[in-house]
């Protein structure tokens, strides 16, 4: 397929926003893993984030713009791929591209739904979707009163339904990143016939490590390995 200058620019922007989102997912997992230290771990981490004050809102705004650009370009590329008429010599290429982009758009939109659910649960703390009304009530930490994020998360994952939603959400994260990481290197022109299979495996390994890390939190909580 012949790439116009603007489609190259859009693919680069897609790759750059994708990289920012992957970095967020890695840092978020490292932060969330402090739950394994116990209440003092994740509560101190959450308190540290909240103490950044207005910077938190700058960060949220930047992330919102990054996600919006990533989704808008993803939808646009998918629609363009679907409407492109396959030329005789590139029928196979087009079918392949359409299949992977279709998978990406589906996993991407499921992830968007997951993120909205997740934000309503842990950031907005909407009572109707927090099982057992698990809001982050205040608790004492080093002499200060801070939100009890530990109890909120642990109580929430005592629900089998919520745990299942997270496991399914993380499987879609795996599917999205498995292809996304490989796509990133391809966009930057870093793949050739020799490196392509290795980069494909690398993408799957990165996605799998993130899947394991993320699902370990709800699963270890629901089997009772993480307690308050
Ligand atoms: C087991 C999995 C996860 C757990 C336990 C978890 C936990 C949390 C918690 C406790 C918060 C609220 C932080 C606070 O305000 O103190 C939060 C916020 C957030 N999470 Fe997660 N998370 C998980 C997975 C994910 C994934 C996979 C994504 C993205 C794909 C994600 C994206 C976000 C975002 C965007 C926020 C909002 C950050 C902000 O308030 O600015 N989370 N998460």
PDB file of C-alpha atoms and ligand atoms in Angstrom:
ATOM      1  CA  UNK A   1       0.000   0.000   0.000  1.00  0.00           C
ATOM      2  CA  UNK A   2       1.311   3.431  -0.929  1.00  0.00           C
ATOM      3  CA  UNK A   3       1.627   5.609   2.156  1.00  0.00           C
ATOM      4  CA  UNK A   4       0.990   9.324   1.729  1.00  0.00           C
ATOM      5  CA  UNK A   5       2.986  11.830   3.784  1.00  0.00           C
ATOM      6  CA  UNK A   6      -0.008  12.509   6.016  1.00  0.00           C
ATOM      7  CA  UNK A   7      -0.627   8.833   6.676  1.00  0.00           C
ATOM      8  CA  UNK A   8       3.045   8.420   7.669  1.00  0.00           C
ATOM      9  CA  UNK A   9       2.638  11.370  10.063  1.00  0.00           C
ATOM     10  CA  UNK A  10      -0.523   9.879  11.511  1.00  0.00           C
ATOM     11  CA  UNK A  11       1.125   6.485  11.968  1.00  0.00           C
ATOM     12  CA  UNK A  12       4.040   8.146  13.777  1.00  0.00           C
ATOM     13  CA  UNK A  13       1.622  10.022  16.034  1.00  0.00           C
ATOM     14  CA  UNK A  14      -0.204   6.744  16.676  1.00  0.00           C
ATOM     15  CA  UNK A  15       3.125   5.116  17.629  1.00  0.00           C
ATOM     16  CA  UNK A  16       4.179   8.045  19.869  1.00  0.00           C
ATOM     17  CA  UNK A  17       0.844   8.144  21.732  1.00  0.00           C
ATOM     18  CA  UNK A  18       0.915   4.331  21.986  1.00  0.00           C
ATOM     19  CA  UNK A  19       4.382   4.489  23.551  1.00  0.00           C
ATOM     20  CA  UNK A  20       3.206   7.043  26.155  1.00  0.00           C
ATOM     21  CA  UNK A  21       0.247   4.778  27.022  1.00  0.00           C
ATOM     22  CA  UNK A  22       2.496   1.701  27.356  1.00  0.00           C
ATOM     23  CA  UNK A  23       4.836   3.662  29.654  1.00  0.00           C
ATOM     24  CA  UNK A  24       1.819   4.656  31.749  1.00  0.00           C
ATOM     25  CA  UNK A  25       0.661   1.009  31.934  1.00  0.00           C
ATOM     26  CA  UNK A  26       4.158  -0.085  33.100  1.00  0.00           C
ATOM     27  CA  UNK A  27       4.472   2.667  35.738  1.00  0.00           C
ATOM     28  CA  UNK A  28       0.863   2.081  36.910  1.00  0.00           C
ATOM     29  CA  UNK A  29       1.582  -1.627  37.401  1.00  0.00           C
ATOM     30  CA  UNK A  30       4.751  -0.871  39.396  1.00  0.00           C
ATOM     31  CA  UNK A  31       2.766   1.565  41.580  1.00  0.00           C
ATOM     32  CA  UNK A  32      -0.140  -0.882  42.035  1.00  0.00           C
ATOM     33  CA  UNK A  33       2.289  -3.656  43.010  1.00  0.00           C
ATOM     34  CA  UNK A  34       2.929  -1.714  46.234  1.00  0.00           C
ATOM     35  CA  UNK A  35      -0.345  -3.325  47.379  1.00  0.00           C
ATOM     36  CA  UNK A  36       1.747  -6.463  48.080  1.00  0.00           C
ATOM     37  CA  UNK A  37       3.675  -4.480  50.729  1.00  0.00           C
ATOM     38  CA  UNK A  38       0.374  -3.976  52.577  1.00  0.00           C
ATOM     39  CA  UNK A  39      -1.724  -0.890  53.480  1.00  0.00           C
ATOM     40  CA  UNK A  40       1.357   1.239  54.196  1.00  0.00           C
ATOM     41  CA  UNK A  41       2.675   0.519  50.660  1.00  0.00           C
ATOM     42  CA  UNK A  42      -0.204   1.456  48.363  1.00  0.00           C
ATOM     43  CA  UNK A  43      -1.674   4.100  50.708  1.00  0.00           C
ATOM     44  CA  UNK A  44       1.675   5.913  50.818  1.00  0.00           C
ATOM     45  CA  UNK A  45       1.998   5.633  47.035  1.00  0.00           C
ATOM     46  CA  UNK A  46      -1.540   7.014  46.476  1.00  0.00           C
ATOM     47  CA  UNK A  47      -0.949   9.781  49.017  1.00  0.00           C
ATOM     48  CA  UNK A  48       2.301  10.716  47.268  1.00  0.00           C
ATOM     49  CA  UNK A  49       0.436  10.998  43.932  1.00  0.00           C
ATOM     50  CA  UNK A  50      -2.403  13.069  45.455  1.00  0.00           C
ATOM     51  CA  UNK A  51       0.118  15.381  47.143  1.00  0.00           C
ATOM     52  CA  UNK A  52       1.293  16.492  43.692  1.00  0.00           C
ATOM     53  CA  UNK A  53      -1.887  18.648  43.661  1.00  0.00           C
ATOM     54  CA  UNK A  54      -2.406  20.594  40.403  1.00  0.00           C
ATOM     55  CA  UNK A  55       0.260  18.475  38.664  1.00  0.00           C
ATOM     56  CA  UNK A  56      -2.129  15.517  38.905  1.00  0.00           C
ATOM     57  CA  UNK A  57      -4.654  17.480  36.846  1.00  0.00           C
ATOM     58  CA  UNK A  58      -2.011  18.502  34.295  1.00  0.00           C
ATOM     59  CA  UNK A  59      -1.055  14.826  33.992  1.00  0.00           C
ATOM     60  CA  UNK A  60      -4.728  13.779  33.624  1.00  0.00           C
ATOM     61  CA  UNK A  61      -5.305  16.383  30.919  1.00  0.00           C
ATOM     62  CA  UNK A  62      -2.216  15.273  28.987  1.00  0.00           C
ATOM     63  CA  UNK A  63      -3.299  11.623  29.249  1.00  0.00           C
ATOM     64  CA  UNK A  64      -6.811  12.522  28.077  1.00  0.00           C
ATOM     65  CA  UNK A  65      -5.411  14.261  24.987  1.00  0.00           C
ATOM     66  CA  UNK A  66      -3.011  11.359  24.328  1.00  0.00           C
ATOM     67  CA  UNK A  67      -5.829   8.787  24.586  1.00  0.00           C
ATOM     68  CA  UNK A  68      -8.161  10.906  22.422  1.00  0.00           C
ATOM     69  CA  UNK A  69      -5.511  11.249  19.673  1.00  0.00           C
ATOM     70  CA  UNK A  70      -4.670   7.532  19.836  1.00  0.00           C
ATOM     71  CA  UNK A  71      -8.346   6.503  19.541  1.00  0.00           C
ATOM     72  CA  UNK A  72      -9.217   9.052  16.825  1.00  0.00           C
ATOM     73  CA  UNK A  73      -6.264   7.969  14.674  1.00  0.00           C
ATOM     74  CA  UNK A  74      -6.974   4.287  15.312  1.00  0.00           C
ATOM     75  CA  UNK A  75     -10.595   4.643  14.206  1.00  0.00           C
ATOM     76  CA  UNK A  76      -9.548   6.705  11.185  1.00  0.00           C
ATOM     77  CA  UNK A  77      -6.865   4.206  10.079  1.00  0.00           C
ATOM     78  CA  UNK A  78      -9.288   1.303  10.498  1.00  0.00           C
ATOM     79  CA  UNK A  79     -11.969   3.020   8.411  1.00  0.00           C
ATOM     80  CA  UNK A  80      -9.410   3.840   5.724  1.00  0.00           C
ATOM     81  CA  UNK A  81      -8.071   0.282   5.673  1.00  0.00           C
ATOM     82  CA  UNK A  82     -11.591  -1.055   5.298  1.00  0.00           C
ATOM     83  CA  UNK A  83     -12.502   1.248   2.438  1.00  0.00           C
ATOM     84  CA  UNK A  84      -9.188   0.720   0.583  1.00  0.00           C
ATOM     85  CA  UNK A  85      -9.811  -1.336  -2.566  1.00  0.00           C
ATOM     86  CA  UNK A  86      -7.277  -4.164  -2.626  1.00  0.00           C
ATOM     87  CA  UNK A  87      -5.149  -4.059  -5.767  1.00  0.00           C
ATOM     88  CA  UNK A  88      -4.493  -7.370  -7.472  1.00  0.00           C
ATOM     89  CA  UNK A  89      -0.816  -7.594  -6.444  1.00  0.00           C
ATOM     90  CA  UNK A  90      -1.418  -6.671  -2.848  1.00  0.00           C
ATOM     91  CA  UNK A  91      -4.610  -8.532  -2.037  1.00  0.00           C
ATOM     92  CA  UNK A  92      -2.854 -10.651   0.594  1.00  0.00           C
ATOM     93  CA  UNK A  93      -1.173  -7.647   2.256  1.00  0.00           C
ATOM     94  CA  UNK A  94      -4.469  -5.799   2.465  1.00  0.00           C
ATOM     95  CA  UNK A  95      -6.353  -8.723   3.913  1.00  0.00           C
ATOM     96  CA  UNK A  96      -3.649  -9.132   6.536  1.00  0.00           C
ATOM     97  CA  UNK A  97      -3.640  -5.413   7.392  1.00  0.00           C
ATOM     98  CA  UNK A  98      -7.431  -5.291   7.591  1.00  0.00           C
ATOM     99  CA  UNK A  99      -7.566  -8.309   9.879  1.00  0.00           C
ATOM    100  CA  UNK A 100      -4.974  -6.991  12.355  1.00  0.00           C
ATOM    101  CA  UNK A 101      -6.390  -3.485  12.372  1.00  0.00           C
ATOM    102  CA  UNK A 102      -9.876  -4.904  12.953  1.00  0.00           C
ATOM    103  CA  UNK A 103      -8.576  -6.897  15.920  1.00  0.00           C
ATOM    104  CA  UNK A 104      -6.814  -3.779  17.218  1.00  0.00           C
ATOM    105  CA  UNK A 105      -9.919  -1.616  16.971  1.00  0.00           C
ATOM    106  CA  UNK A 106     -12.005  -4.197  18.843  1.00  0.00           C
ATOM    107  CA  UNK A 107      -9.456  -4.739  21.642  1.00  0.00           C
ATOM    108  CA  UNK A 108      -8.870  -0.970  21.775  1.00  0.00           C
ATOM    109  CA  UNK A 109     -12.568  -0.177  22.195  1.00  0.00           C
ATOM    110  CA  UNK A 110     -12.995  -2.900  24.838  1.00  0.00           C
ATOM    111  CA  UNK A 111     -10.023  -1.341  26.684  1.00  0.00           C
ATOM    112  CA  UNK A 112     -11.675   2.070  26.493  1.00  0.00           C
ATOM    113  CA  UNK A 113     -14.827   0.599  28.070  1.00  0.00           C
ATOM    114  CA  UNK A 114     -12.638  -1.046  30.741  1.00  0.00           C
ATOM    115  CA  UNK A 115     -10.826   2.230  31.515  1.00  0.00           C
ATOM    116  CA  UNK A 116     -14.145   4.115  31.888  1.00  0.00           C
ATOM    117  CA  UNK A 117     -15.434   1.393  34.269  1.00  0.00           C
ATOM    118  CA  UNK A 118     -12.104   1.417  36.151  1.00  0.00           C
ATOM    119  CA  UNK A 119     -12.066   5.222  36.560  1.00  0.00           C
ATOM    120  CA  UNK A 120     -15.683   5.266  37.764  1.00  0.00           C
ATOM    121  CA  UNK A 121     -14.734   2.587  40.286  1.00  0.00           C
ATOM    122  CA  UNK A 122     -11.395   3.725  41.717  1.00  0.00           C
ATOM    123  CA  UNK A 123     -11.072   7.408  40.830  1.00  0.00           C
ATOM    124  CA  UNK A 124     -14.688   8.679  40.922  1.00  0.00           C
ATOM    125  CA  UNK A 125     -15.621   5.907  43.412  1.00  0.00           C
ATOM    126  CA  UNK A 126     -19.198   5.721  42.157  1.00  0.00           C
ATOM    127  CA  UNK A 127     -21.143   3.880  44.894  1.00  0.00           C
ATOM    128  CA  UNK A 128     -23.319   1.940  42.410  1.00  0.00           C
ATOM    129  CA  UNK A 129     -20.339   0.108  40.878  1.00  0.00           C
ATOM    130  CA  UNK A 130     -18.160  -0.260  43.954  1.00  0.00           C
ATOM    131  CA  UNK A 131     -19.184  -3.595  45.491  1.00  0.00           C
ATOM    132  CA  UNK A 132     -19.933  -3.430  49.196  1.00  0.00           C
ATOM    133  CA  UNK A 133     -19.778   0.395  48.840  1.00  0.00           C
ATOM    134  CA  UNK A 134     -16.000   0.185  48.947  1.00  0.00           C
ATOM    135  CA  UNK A 135     -15.044   3.856  49.082  1.00  0.00           C
ATOM    136  CA  UNK A 136     -11.564   4.935  50.144  1.00  0.00           C
ATOM    137  CA  UNK A 137     -12.334   6.058  53.704  1.00  0.00           C
ATOM    138  CA  UNK A 138      -9.628   7.846  55.629  1.00  0.00           C
ATOM    139  CA  UNK A 139      -7.016   5.960  57.596  1.00  0.00           C
ATOM    140  CA  UNK A 140      -3.949   6.959  59.569  1.00  0.00           C
ATOM    141  CA  UNK A 141      -0.515   6.817  57.928  1.00  0.00           C
ATOM    142  CA  UNK A 142       2.595   8.176  59.676  1.00  0.00           C
ATOM    143  CA  UNK A 143       0.398  10.460  61.808  1.00  0.00           C
ATOM    144  CA  UNK A 144      -1.634  11.842  58.842  1.00  0.00           C
ATOM    145  CA  UNK A 145      -5.154  10.928  57.705  1.00  0.00           C
ATOM    146  CA  UNK A 146      -5.009   9.596  54.104  1.00  0.00           C
ATOM    147  CA  UNK A 147      -7.503   7.768  51.802  1.00  0.00           C
ATOM    148  CA  UNK A 148      -7.465   4.033  52.460  1.00  0.00           C
ATOM    149  CA  UNK A 149      -6.831   2.900  48.869  1.00  0.00           C
ATOM    150  CA  UNK A 150      -5.636  -0.513  50.126  1.00  0.00           C
ATOM    151  CA  UNK A 151      -8.997  -1.401  51.712  1.00  0.00           C
ATOM    152  CA  UNK A 152     -10.896   0.031  48.722  1.00  0.00           C
ATOM    153  CA  UNK A 153      -8.990  -2.170  46.244  1.00  0.00           C
ATOM    154  CA  UNK A 154      -9.004  -5.313  48.426  1.00  0.00           C
ATOM    155  CA  UNK A 155     -12.735  -5.000  49.198  1.00  0.00           C
ATOM    156  CA  UNK A 156     -13.521  -4.385  45.527  1.00  0.00           C
ATOM    157  CA  UNK A 157     -11.696  -7.531  44.380  1.00  0.00           C
ATOM    158  CA  UNK A 158     -13.576  -9.682  46.879  1.00  0.00           C
ATOM    159  CA  UNK A 159     -16.311  -9.535  44.254  1.00  0.00           C
ATOM    160  CA  UNK A 160     -16.043 -12.381  41.739  1.00  0.00           C
ATOM    161  CA  UNK A 161     -17.808 -10.272  39.114  1.00  0.00           C
ATOM    162  CA  UNK A 162     -15.321  -7.387  39.383  1.00  0.00           C
ATOM    163  CA  UNK A 163     -12.378  -9.805  39.367  1.00  0.00           C
ATOM    164  CA  UNK A 164     -13.729 -11.385  36.167  1.00  0.00           C
ATOM    165  CA  UNK A 165     -14.180  -7.966  34.544  1.00  0.00           C
ATOM    166  CA  UNK A 166     -10.531  -7.164  35.332  1.00  0.00           C
ATOM    167  CA  UNK A 167      -9.203 -10.516  34.089  1.00  0.00           C
ATOM    168  CA  UNK A 168     -11.145 -10.124  30.812  1.00  0.00           C
ATOM    169  CA  UNK A 169     -10.017  -6.478  30.538  1.00  0.00           C
ATOM    170  CA  UNK A 170      -6.377  -7.522  31.023  1.00  0.00           C
ATOM    171  CA  UNK A 171      -6.710 -10.246  28.357  1.00  0.00           C
ATOM    172  CA  UNK A 172      -7.782  -7.520  25.909  1.00  0.00           C
ATOM    173  CA  UNK A 173      -4.823  -5.408  27.092  1.00  0.00           C
ATOM    174  CA  UNK A 174      -2.597  -8.380  26.253  1.00  0.00           C
ATOM    175  CA  UNK A 175      -4.147  -8.767  22.783  1.00  0.00           C
ATOM    176  CA  UNK A 176      -3.850  -5.037  22.077  1.00  0.00           C
ATOM    177  CA  UNK A 177      -0.233  -4.705  23.247  1.00  0.00           C
ATOM    178  CA  UNK A 178       0.846  -8.009  21.706  1.00  0.00           C
ATOM    179  CA  UNK A 179       0.219  -6.532  18.287  1.00  0.00           C
ATOM    180  CA  UNK A 180       0.743  -2.864  19.250  1.00  0.00           C
ATOM    181  CA  UNK A 181       4.371  -3.248  20.369  1.00  0.00           C
ATOM    182  CA  UNK A 182       5.274  -5.011  17.109  1.00  0.00           C
ATOM    183  CA  UNK A 183       3.375  -2.352  15.133  1.00  0.00           C
ATOM    184  CA  UNK A 184       5.363   0.360  16.930  1.00  0.00           C
ATOM    185  CA  UNK A 185       8.700  -1.033  15.706  1.00  0.00           C
ATOM    186  CA  UNK A 186       7.265  -1.529  12.221  1.00  0.00           C
ATOM    187  CA  UNK A 187       6.110   2.103  12.041  1.00  0.00           C
ATOM    188  CA  UNK A 188       9.572   3.280  13.043  1.00  0.00           C
ATOM    189  CA  UNK A 189      10.967   1.195  10.190  1.00  0.00           C
ATOM    190  CA  UNK A 190      12.932  -1.024  12.570  1.00  0.00           C
ATOM    191  CA  UNK A 191      11.682  -4.320  11.190  1.00  0.00           C
ATOM    192  CA  UNK A 192      12.911  -6.311   8.224  1.00  0.00           C
ATOM    193  CA  UNK A 193      12.448  -9.931   7.150  1.00  0.00           C
ATOM    194  CA  UNK A 194      15.135 -10.999   9.630  1.00  0.00           C
ATOM    195  CA  UNK A 195      14.040  -9.032  12.716  1.00  0.00           C
ATOM    196  CA  UNK A 196      10.252  -9.253  12.192  1.00  0.00           C
ATOM    197  CA  UNK A 197       9.651 -12.641  13.925  1.00  0.00           C
ATOM    198  CA  UNK A 198      11.873 -11.682  16.897  1.00  0.00           C
ATOM    199  CA  UNK A 199      10.102  -8.350  17.356  1.00  0.00           C
ATOM    200  CA  UNK A 200       6.759 -10.170  17.171  1.00  0.00           C
ATOM    201  CA  UNK A 201       7.863 -12.470  20.021  1.00  0.00           C
ATOM    202  CA  UNK A 202       9.213  -9.478  21.990  1.00  0.00           C
ATOM    203  CA  UNK A 203       5.801  -7.743  21.727  1.00  0.00           C
ATOM    204  CA  UNK A 204       4.009 -10.865  22.981  1.00  0.00           C
ATOM    205  CA  UNK A 205       6.467 -11.278  25.894  1.00  0.00           C
ATOM    206  CA  UNK A 206       6.049  -7.628  26.998  1.00  0.00           C
ATOM    207  CA  UNK A 207       2.257  -7.987  26.766  1.00  0.00           C
ATOM    208  CA  UNK A 208       2.330 -11.301  28.681  1.00  0.00           C
ATOM    209  CA  UNK A 209       4.461  -9.929  31.530  1.00  0.00           C
ATOM    210  CA  UNK A 210       2.004  -7.025  31.903  1.00  0.00           C
ATOM    211  CA  UNK A 211      -0.937  -9.456  31.793  1.00  0.00           C
ATOM    212  CA  UNK A 212       0.605 -11.598  34.555  1.00  0.00           C
ATOM    213  CA  UNK A 213       1.457  -8.561  36.677  1.00  0.00           C
ATOM    214  CA  UNK A 214      -1.993  -7.011  36.396  1.00  0.00           C
ATOM    215  CA  UNK A 215      -4.108 -10.172  36.860  1.00  0.00           C
ATOM    216  CA  UNK A 216      -2.000 -11.212  39.851  1.00  0.00           C
ATOM    217  CA  UNK A 217      -3.525  -8.327  41.873  1.00  0.00           C
ATOM    218  CA  UNK A 218      -7.248  -9.277  41.714  1.00  0.00           C
ATOM    219  CA  UNK A 219      -6.465 -13.019  41.673  1.00  0.00           C
ATOM    220  CA  UNK A 220      -4.202 -12.958  44.758  1.00  0.00           C
ATOM    221  CA  UNK A 221      -6.790 -10.810  46.550  1.00  0.00           C
ATOM    222  CA  UNK A 222      -9.749 -13.064  45.744  1.00  0.00           C
ATOM    223  CA  UNK A 223      -7.906 -16.201  46.932  1.00  0.00           C
ATOM    224  CA  UNK A 224      -7.179 -14.397  50.182  1.00  0.00           C
ATOM    225  CA  UNK A 225      -3.397 -14.005  49.776  1.00  0.00           C
ATOM    226  CA  UNK A 226      -3.626 -10.218  50.291  1.00  0.00           C
ATOM    227  CA  UNK A 227      -5.414  -9.206  53.474  1.00  0.00           C
ATOM    228  CA  UNK A 228      -5.848  -6.014  55.453  1.00  0.00           C
TER     229      UNK A 228
HETATM  230  C1  LIG B   1      -5.337  -4.899  38.676  1.00  0.00           C
HETATM  231  C2  LIG B   1      -5.373  -3.869  37.898  1.00  0.00           C
HETATM  232  C3  LIG B   1      -5.451  -2.440  38.362  1.00  0.00           C
HETATM  233  C4  LIG B   1      -5.539  -1.909  39.630  1.00  0.00           C
HETATM  234  C5  LIG B   1      -5.560  -2.617  40.975  1.00  0.00           C
HETATM  235  C6  LIG B   1      -5.603  -0.467  39.490  1.00  0.00           C
HETATM  236  C7  LIG B   1      -5.715   0.424  40.525  1.00  0.00           C
HETATM  237  C8  LIG B   1      -5.967   1.785  40.400  1.00  0.00           C
HETATM  238  C9  LIG B   1      -6.270   2.693  41.469  1.00  0.00           C
HETATM  239  C10 LIG B   1      -6.324   2.323  42.952  1.00  0.00           C
HETATM  240  C11 LIG B   1      -6.471   3.925  40.946  1.00  0.00           C
HETATM  241  C12 LIG B   1      -6.832   5.222  41.690  1.00  0.00           C
HETATM  242  C13 LIG B   1      -5.568   5.893  42.139  1.00  0.00           C
HETATM  243  C14 LIG B   1      -5.881   7.018  43.083  1.00  0.00           C
HETATM  244  O1  LIG B   1      -6.572   7.967  42.688  1.00  0.00           O
HETATM  245  O2  LIG B   1      -5.420   6.958  44.223  1.00  0.00           O
HETATM  246  C15 LIG B   1      -6.293   3.797  39.510  1.00  0.00           C
HETATM  247  C16 LIG B   1      -6.392   4.836  38.606  1.00  0.00           C
HETATM  248  C17 LIG B   1      -6.217   4.707  37.242  1.00  0.00           C
HETATM  249  N1  LIG B   1      -5.965   3.549  36.539  1.00  0.00           N
HETATM  250 FE1  LIG B   1      -5.725   1.715  37.326  1.00  0.00          FE
HETATM  251  N2  LIG B   1      -5.517  -0.165  38.141  1.00  0.00           N
HETATM  252  C18 LIG B   1      -5.435  -1.332  37.424  1.00  0.00           C
HETATM  253  C19 LIG B   1      -5.341  -1.473  36.041  1.00  0.00           C
HETATM  254  C20 LIG B   1      -5.313  -0.420  35.143  1.00  0.00           C
HETATM  255  C21 LIG B   1      -5.096  -0.528  33.716  1.00  0.00           C
HETATM  256  C22 LIG B   1      -4.824  -1.840  32.981  1.00  0.00           C
HETATM  257  C23 LIG B   1      -5.156   0.728  33.197  1.00  0.00           C
HETATM  258  C24 LIG B   1      -4.996   1.185  31.775  1.00  0.00           C
HETATM  259  C25 LIG B   1      -5.069   0.414  30.714  1.00  0.00           C
HETATM  260  C26 LIG B   1      -5.429   1.632  34.287  1.00  0.00           C
HETATM  261  C27 LIG B   1      -5.586   2.981  34.152  1.00  0.00           C
HETATM  262  C28 LIG B   1      -5.846   3.860  35.199  1.00  0.00           C
HETATM  263  C29 LIG B   1      -6.032   5.289  35.022  1.00  0.00           C
HETATM  264  C30 LIG B   1      -5.979   6.058  33.692  1.00  0.00           C
HETATM  265  C31 LIG B   1      -6.254   5.819  36.308  1.00  0.00           C
HETATM  266  C32 LIG B   1      -6.530   7.285  36.686  1.00  0.00           C
HETATM  267  C33 LIG B   1      -5.279   7.935  37.170  1.00  0.00           C
HETATM  268  C34 LIG B   1      -5.646   9.282  37.757  1.00  0.00           C
HETATM  269  O3  LIG B   1      -6.396   9.332  38.723  1.00  0.00           O
HETATM  270  O4  LIG B   1      -5.176  10.266  37.216  1.00  0.00           O
HETATM  271  N3  LIG B   1      -5.506   0.906  35.453  1.00  0.00           N
HETATM  272  N4  LIG B   1      -5.997   2.495  39.208  1.00  0.00           N
END
